[in-house]
PDB file of C-alpha atoms in Angstrom:
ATOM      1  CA  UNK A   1       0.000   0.000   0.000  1.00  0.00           C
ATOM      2  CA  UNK A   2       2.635   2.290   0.867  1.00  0.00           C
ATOM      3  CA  UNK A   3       4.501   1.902  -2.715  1.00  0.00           C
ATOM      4  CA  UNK A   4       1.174   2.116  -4.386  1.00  0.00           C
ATOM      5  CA  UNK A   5       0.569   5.728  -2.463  1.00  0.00           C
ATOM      6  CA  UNK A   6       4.665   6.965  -3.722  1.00  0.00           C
ATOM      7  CA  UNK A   7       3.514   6.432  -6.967  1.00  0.00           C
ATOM      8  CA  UNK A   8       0.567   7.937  -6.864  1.00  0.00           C
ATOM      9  CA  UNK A   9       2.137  11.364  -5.349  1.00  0.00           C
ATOM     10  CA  UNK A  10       5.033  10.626  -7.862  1.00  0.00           C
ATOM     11  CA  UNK A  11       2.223  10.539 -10.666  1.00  0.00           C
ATOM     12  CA  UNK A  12       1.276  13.796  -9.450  1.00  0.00           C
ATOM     13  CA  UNK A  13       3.670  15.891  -8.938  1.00  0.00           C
ATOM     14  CA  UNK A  14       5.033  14.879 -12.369  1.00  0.00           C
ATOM     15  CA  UNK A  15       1.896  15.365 -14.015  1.00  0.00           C
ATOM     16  CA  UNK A  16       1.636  18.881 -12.756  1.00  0.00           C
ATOM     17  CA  UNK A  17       5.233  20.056 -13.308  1.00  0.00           C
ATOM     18  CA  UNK A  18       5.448  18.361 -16.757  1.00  0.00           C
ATOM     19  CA  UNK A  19       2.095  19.773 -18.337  1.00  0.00           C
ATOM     20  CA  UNK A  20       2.105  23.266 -18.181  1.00  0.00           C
ATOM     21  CA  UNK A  21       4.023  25.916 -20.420  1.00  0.00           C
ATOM     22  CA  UNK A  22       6.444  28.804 -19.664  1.00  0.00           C
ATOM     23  CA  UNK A  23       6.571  32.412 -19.956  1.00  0.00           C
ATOM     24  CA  UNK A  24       8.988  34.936 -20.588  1.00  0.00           C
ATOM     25  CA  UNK A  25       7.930  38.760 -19.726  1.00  0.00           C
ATOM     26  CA  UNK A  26       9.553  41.578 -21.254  1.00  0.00           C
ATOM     27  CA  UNK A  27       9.314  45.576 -20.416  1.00  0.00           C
ATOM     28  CA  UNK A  28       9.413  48.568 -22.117  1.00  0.00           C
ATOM     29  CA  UNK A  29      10.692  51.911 -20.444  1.00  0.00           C
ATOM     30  CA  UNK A  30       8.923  51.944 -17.197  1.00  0.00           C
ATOM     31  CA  UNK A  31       9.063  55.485 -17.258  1.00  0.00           C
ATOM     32  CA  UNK A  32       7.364  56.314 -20.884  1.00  0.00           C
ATOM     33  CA  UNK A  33       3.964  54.151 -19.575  1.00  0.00           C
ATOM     34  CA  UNK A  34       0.855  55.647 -19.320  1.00  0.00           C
ATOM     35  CA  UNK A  35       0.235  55.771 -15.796  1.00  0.00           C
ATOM     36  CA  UNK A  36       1.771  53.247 -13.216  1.00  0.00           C
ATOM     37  CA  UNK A  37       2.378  55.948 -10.250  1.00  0.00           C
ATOM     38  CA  UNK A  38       2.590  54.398  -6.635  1.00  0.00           C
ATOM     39  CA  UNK A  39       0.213  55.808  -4.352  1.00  0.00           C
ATOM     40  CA  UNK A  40       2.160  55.094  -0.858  1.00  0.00           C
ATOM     41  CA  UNK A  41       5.460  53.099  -1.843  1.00  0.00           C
ATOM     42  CA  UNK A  42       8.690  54.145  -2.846  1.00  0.00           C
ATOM     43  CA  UNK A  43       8.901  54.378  -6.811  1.00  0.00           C
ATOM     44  CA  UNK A  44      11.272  51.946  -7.281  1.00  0.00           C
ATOM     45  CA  UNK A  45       9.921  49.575  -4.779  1.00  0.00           C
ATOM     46  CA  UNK A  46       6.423  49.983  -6.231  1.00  0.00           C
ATOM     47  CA  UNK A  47       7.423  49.090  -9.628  1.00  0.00           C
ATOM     48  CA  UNK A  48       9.651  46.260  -8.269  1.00  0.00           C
ATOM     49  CA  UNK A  49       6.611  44.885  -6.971  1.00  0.00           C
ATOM     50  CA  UNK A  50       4.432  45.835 -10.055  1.00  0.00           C
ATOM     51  CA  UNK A  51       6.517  43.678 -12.760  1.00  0.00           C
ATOM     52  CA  UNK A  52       7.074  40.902 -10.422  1.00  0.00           C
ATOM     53  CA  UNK A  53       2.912  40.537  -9.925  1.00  0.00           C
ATOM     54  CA  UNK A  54       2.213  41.244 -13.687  1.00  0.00           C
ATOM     55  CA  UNK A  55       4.840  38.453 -14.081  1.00  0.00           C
ATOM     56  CA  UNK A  56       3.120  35.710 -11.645  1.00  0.00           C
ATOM     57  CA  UNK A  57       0.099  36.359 -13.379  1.00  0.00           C
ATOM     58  CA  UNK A  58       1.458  35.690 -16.607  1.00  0.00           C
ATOM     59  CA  UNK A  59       3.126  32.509 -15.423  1.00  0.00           C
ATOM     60  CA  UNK A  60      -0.204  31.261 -13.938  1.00  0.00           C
ATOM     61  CA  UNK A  61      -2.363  31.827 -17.369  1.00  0.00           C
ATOM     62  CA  UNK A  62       1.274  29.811 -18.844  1.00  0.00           C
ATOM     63  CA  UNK A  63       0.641  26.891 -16.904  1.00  0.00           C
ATOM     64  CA  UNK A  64      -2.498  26.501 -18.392  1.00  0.00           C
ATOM     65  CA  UNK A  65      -0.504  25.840 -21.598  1.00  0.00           C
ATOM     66  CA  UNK A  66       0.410  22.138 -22.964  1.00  0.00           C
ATOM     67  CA  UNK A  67       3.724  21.210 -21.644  1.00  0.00           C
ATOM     68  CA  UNK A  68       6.464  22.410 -24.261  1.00  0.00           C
ATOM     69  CA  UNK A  69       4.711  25.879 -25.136  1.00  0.00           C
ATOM     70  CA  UNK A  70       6.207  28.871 -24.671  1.00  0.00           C
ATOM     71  CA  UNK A  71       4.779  32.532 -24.330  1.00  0.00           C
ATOM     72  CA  UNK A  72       6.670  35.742 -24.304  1.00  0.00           C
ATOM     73  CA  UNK A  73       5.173  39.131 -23.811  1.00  0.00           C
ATOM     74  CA  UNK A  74       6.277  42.488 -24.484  1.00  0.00           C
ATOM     75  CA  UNK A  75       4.445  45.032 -22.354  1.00  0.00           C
ATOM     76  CA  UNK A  76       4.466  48.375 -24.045  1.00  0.00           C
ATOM     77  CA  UNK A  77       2.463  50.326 -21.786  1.00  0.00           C
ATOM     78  CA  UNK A  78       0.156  50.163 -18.823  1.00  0.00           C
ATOM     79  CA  UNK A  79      -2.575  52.294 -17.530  1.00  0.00           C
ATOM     80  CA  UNK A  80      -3.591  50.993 -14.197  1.00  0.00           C
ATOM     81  CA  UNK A  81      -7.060  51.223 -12.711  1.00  0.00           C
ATOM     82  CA  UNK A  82      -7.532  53.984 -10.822  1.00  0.00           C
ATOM     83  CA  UNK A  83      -6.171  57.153 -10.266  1.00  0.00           C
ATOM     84  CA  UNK A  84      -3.984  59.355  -7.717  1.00  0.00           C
ATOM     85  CA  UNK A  85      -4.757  63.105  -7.581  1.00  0.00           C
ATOM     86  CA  UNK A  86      -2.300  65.011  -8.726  1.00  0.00           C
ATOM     87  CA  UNK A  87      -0.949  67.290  -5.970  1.00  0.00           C
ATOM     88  CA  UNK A  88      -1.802  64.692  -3.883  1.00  0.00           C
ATOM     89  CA  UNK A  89       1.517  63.504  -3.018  1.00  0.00           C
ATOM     90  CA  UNK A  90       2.533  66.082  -0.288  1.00  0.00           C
ATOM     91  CA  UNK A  91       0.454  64.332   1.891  1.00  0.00           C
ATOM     92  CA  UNK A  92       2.187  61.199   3.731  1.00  0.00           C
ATOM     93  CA  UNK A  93      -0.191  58.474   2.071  1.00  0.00           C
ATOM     94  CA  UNK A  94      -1.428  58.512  -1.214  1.00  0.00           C
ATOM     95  CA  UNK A  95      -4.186  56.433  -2.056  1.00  0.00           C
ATOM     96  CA  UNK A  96      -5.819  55.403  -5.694  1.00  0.00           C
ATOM     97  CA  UNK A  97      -9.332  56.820  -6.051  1.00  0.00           C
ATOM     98  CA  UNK A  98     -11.441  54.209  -8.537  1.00  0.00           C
ATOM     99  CA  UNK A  99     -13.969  55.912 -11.109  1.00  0.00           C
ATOM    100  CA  UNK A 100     -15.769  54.625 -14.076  1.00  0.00           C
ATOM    101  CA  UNK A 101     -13.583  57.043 -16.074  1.00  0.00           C
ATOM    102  CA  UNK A 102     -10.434  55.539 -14.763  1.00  0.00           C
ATOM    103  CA  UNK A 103     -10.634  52.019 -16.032  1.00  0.00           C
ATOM    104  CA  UNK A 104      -7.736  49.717 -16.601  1.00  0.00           C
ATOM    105  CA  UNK A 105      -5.356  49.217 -20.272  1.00  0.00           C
ATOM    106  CA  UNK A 106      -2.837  47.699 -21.228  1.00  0.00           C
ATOM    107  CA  UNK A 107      -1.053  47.244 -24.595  1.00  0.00           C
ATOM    108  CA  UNK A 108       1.478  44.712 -25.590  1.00  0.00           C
ATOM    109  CA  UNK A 109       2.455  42.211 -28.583  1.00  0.00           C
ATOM    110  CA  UNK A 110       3.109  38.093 -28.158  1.00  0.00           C
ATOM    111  CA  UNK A 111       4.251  35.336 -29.545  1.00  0.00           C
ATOM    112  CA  UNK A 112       2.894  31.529 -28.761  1.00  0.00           C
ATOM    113  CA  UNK A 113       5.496  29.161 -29.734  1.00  0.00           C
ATOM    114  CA  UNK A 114       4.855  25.355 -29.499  1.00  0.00           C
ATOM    115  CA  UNK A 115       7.012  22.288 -28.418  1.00  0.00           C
ATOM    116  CA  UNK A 116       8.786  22.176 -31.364  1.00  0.00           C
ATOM    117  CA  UNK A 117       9.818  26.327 -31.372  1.00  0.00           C
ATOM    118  CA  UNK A 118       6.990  26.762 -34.100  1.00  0.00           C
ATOM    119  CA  UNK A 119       5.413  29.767 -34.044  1.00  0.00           C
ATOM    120  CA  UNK A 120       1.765  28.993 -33.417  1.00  0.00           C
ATOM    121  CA  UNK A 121       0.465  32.630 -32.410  1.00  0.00           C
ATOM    122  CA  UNK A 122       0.797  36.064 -32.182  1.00  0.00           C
ATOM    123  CA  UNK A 123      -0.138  39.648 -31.705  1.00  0.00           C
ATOM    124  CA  UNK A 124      -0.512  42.953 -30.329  1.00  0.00           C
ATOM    125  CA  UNK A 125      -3.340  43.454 -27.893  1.00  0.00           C
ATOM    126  CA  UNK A 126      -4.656  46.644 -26.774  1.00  0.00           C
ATOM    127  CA  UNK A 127      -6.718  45.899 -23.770  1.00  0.00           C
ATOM    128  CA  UNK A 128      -9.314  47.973 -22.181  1.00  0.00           C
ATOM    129  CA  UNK A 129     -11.695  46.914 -19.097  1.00  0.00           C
ATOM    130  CA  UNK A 130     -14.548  49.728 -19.494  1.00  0.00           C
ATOM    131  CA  UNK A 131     -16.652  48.067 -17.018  1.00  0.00           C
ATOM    132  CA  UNK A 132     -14.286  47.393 -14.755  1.00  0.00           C
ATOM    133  CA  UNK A 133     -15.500  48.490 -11.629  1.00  0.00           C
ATOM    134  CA  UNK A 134     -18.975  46.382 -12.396  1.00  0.00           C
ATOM    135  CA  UNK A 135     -17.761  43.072 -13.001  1.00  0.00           C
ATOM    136  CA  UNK A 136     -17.562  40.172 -10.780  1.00  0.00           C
ATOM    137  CA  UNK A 137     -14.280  39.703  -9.872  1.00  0.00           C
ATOM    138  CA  UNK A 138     -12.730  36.844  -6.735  1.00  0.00           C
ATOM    139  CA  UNK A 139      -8.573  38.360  -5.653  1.00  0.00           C
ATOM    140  CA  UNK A 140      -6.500  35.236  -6.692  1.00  0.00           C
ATOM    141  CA  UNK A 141      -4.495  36.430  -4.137  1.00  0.00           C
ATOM    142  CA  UNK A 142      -1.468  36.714  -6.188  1.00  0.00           C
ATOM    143  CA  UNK A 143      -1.385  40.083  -7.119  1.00  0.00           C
ATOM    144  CA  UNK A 144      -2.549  43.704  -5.867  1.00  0.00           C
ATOM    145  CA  UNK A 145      -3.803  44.467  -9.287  1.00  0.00           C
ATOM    146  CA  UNK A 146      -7.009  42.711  -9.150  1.00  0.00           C
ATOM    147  CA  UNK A 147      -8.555  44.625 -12.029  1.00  0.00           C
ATOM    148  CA  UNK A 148      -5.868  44.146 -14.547  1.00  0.00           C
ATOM    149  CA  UNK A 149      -5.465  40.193 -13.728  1.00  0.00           C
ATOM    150  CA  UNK A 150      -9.254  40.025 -14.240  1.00  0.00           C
ATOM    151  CA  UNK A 151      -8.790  41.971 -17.605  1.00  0.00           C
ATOM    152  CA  UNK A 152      -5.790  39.511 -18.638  1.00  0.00           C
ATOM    153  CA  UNK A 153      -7.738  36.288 -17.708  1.00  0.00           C
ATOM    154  CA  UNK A 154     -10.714  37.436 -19.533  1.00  0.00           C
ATOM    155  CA  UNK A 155      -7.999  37.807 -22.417  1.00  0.00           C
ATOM    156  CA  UNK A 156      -6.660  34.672 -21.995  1.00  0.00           C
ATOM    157  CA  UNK A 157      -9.878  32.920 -21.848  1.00  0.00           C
ATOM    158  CA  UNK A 158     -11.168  34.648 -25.005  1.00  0.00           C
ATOM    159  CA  UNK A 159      -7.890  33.523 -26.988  1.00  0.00           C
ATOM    160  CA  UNK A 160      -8.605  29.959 -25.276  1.00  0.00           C
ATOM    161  CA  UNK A 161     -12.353  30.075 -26.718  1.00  0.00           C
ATOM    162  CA  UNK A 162     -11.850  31.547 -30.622  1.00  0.00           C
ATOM    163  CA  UNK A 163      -8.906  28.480 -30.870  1.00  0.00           C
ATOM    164  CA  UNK A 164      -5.877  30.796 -30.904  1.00  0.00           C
ATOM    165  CA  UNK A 165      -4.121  29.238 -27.504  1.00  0.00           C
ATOM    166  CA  UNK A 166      -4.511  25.523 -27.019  1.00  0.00           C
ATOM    167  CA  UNK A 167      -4.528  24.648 -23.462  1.00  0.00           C
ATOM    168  CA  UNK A 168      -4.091  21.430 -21.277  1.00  0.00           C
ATOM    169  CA  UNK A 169      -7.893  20.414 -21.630  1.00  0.00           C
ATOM    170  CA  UNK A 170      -8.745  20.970 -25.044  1.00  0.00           C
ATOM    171  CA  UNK A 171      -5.197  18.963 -25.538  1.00  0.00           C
ATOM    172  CA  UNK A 172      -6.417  16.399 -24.599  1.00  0.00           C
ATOM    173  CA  UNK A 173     -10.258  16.511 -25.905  1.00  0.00           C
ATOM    174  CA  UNK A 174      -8.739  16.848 -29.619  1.00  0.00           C
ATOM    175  CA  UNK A 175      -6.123  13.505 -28.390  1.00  0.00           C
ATOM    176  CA  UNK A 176      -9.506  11.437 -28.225  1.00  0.00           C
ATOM    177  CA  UNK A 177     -10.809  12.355 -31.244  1.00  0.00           C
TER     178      UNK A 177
END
């Protein structure tokens, strides 16, 4: 029993490493984005912080990928939801007021490139959430930027959906057939 229950976990955990697909994020110049202003961190610590949670999320809708693919992004700009007041930072903490009229973007181009370094994919997007503040949204938890990982999983679903990015389930549907 106890061999049968190692190769079980063994099953698993191999399973889960060996099907999922990688990611490789690159930025622009931080500085020539629309608007990614901290409201009550240091500059560099908030962007620190900012490209390392963009990054996660990234590498969470790459998992989703068959095992072999690779992804890599080029973020051009970002717009983040929200807004801080200008003249707002003499006070000690800043904080981001959300508005309808403040909603979330983000631009960037990718390329999808499958187990044998095909190119499979690719694009710019130029993503808007409108309606952000009126959607139903859960926190994942791994990020502070709840609106834009809703707007990017939305994305990533939608690319899932019209065919463009093949994913771990419909791999193996389309193996049955």
């Amino acid at each position: 029993m106890k061999k049968f229950l190692f190769a079980l976990l063994a099953l698993t955990c191999y399973s889960n490493f060996a099907a999922a697909g990688e990611v490789k994020v690159n930025w622009g110049k931080l500085d020539d984005f629309t608007e990614i202003n901290p409201g009550h961190e240091t500059k560099e610590h908030f962007r620190e912080r900012l490209t390392k949670e963009f990054e996660d999320v990234f590498a969470a809708l790459a998992k989703k990928l068959p095992d072999g693919y690779q992804l890599t992004v080029n973020i051009s700009d970002i717009d983040l939801a929200g807004d801080i007041r200008p003249g707002a930072s003499f006070s000690v903490s800043q904080i981001r007021i959300m508005r309808e009229i403040y909603w979330p973007r983000m631009n960037f181009s990718y390329e999808l490139k499958n187990g044998q370094q095909e190119v499979v994919a690719q694009a710019k997007e130029e993503l808007r959430d409108m309606d952000y503040l009126h959607r139903i949204r859960i926190p994942s938890g791994r990020t502070s930027f709840e609106y834009e990982e809703k707007m990017l999983n939305d994305w990533f679903k939608k690319q899932v959906l019209a065919g463009v990015f093949p994913t771990n389930d419909v791999k193996a549907v389309t193996a049955n057939k």
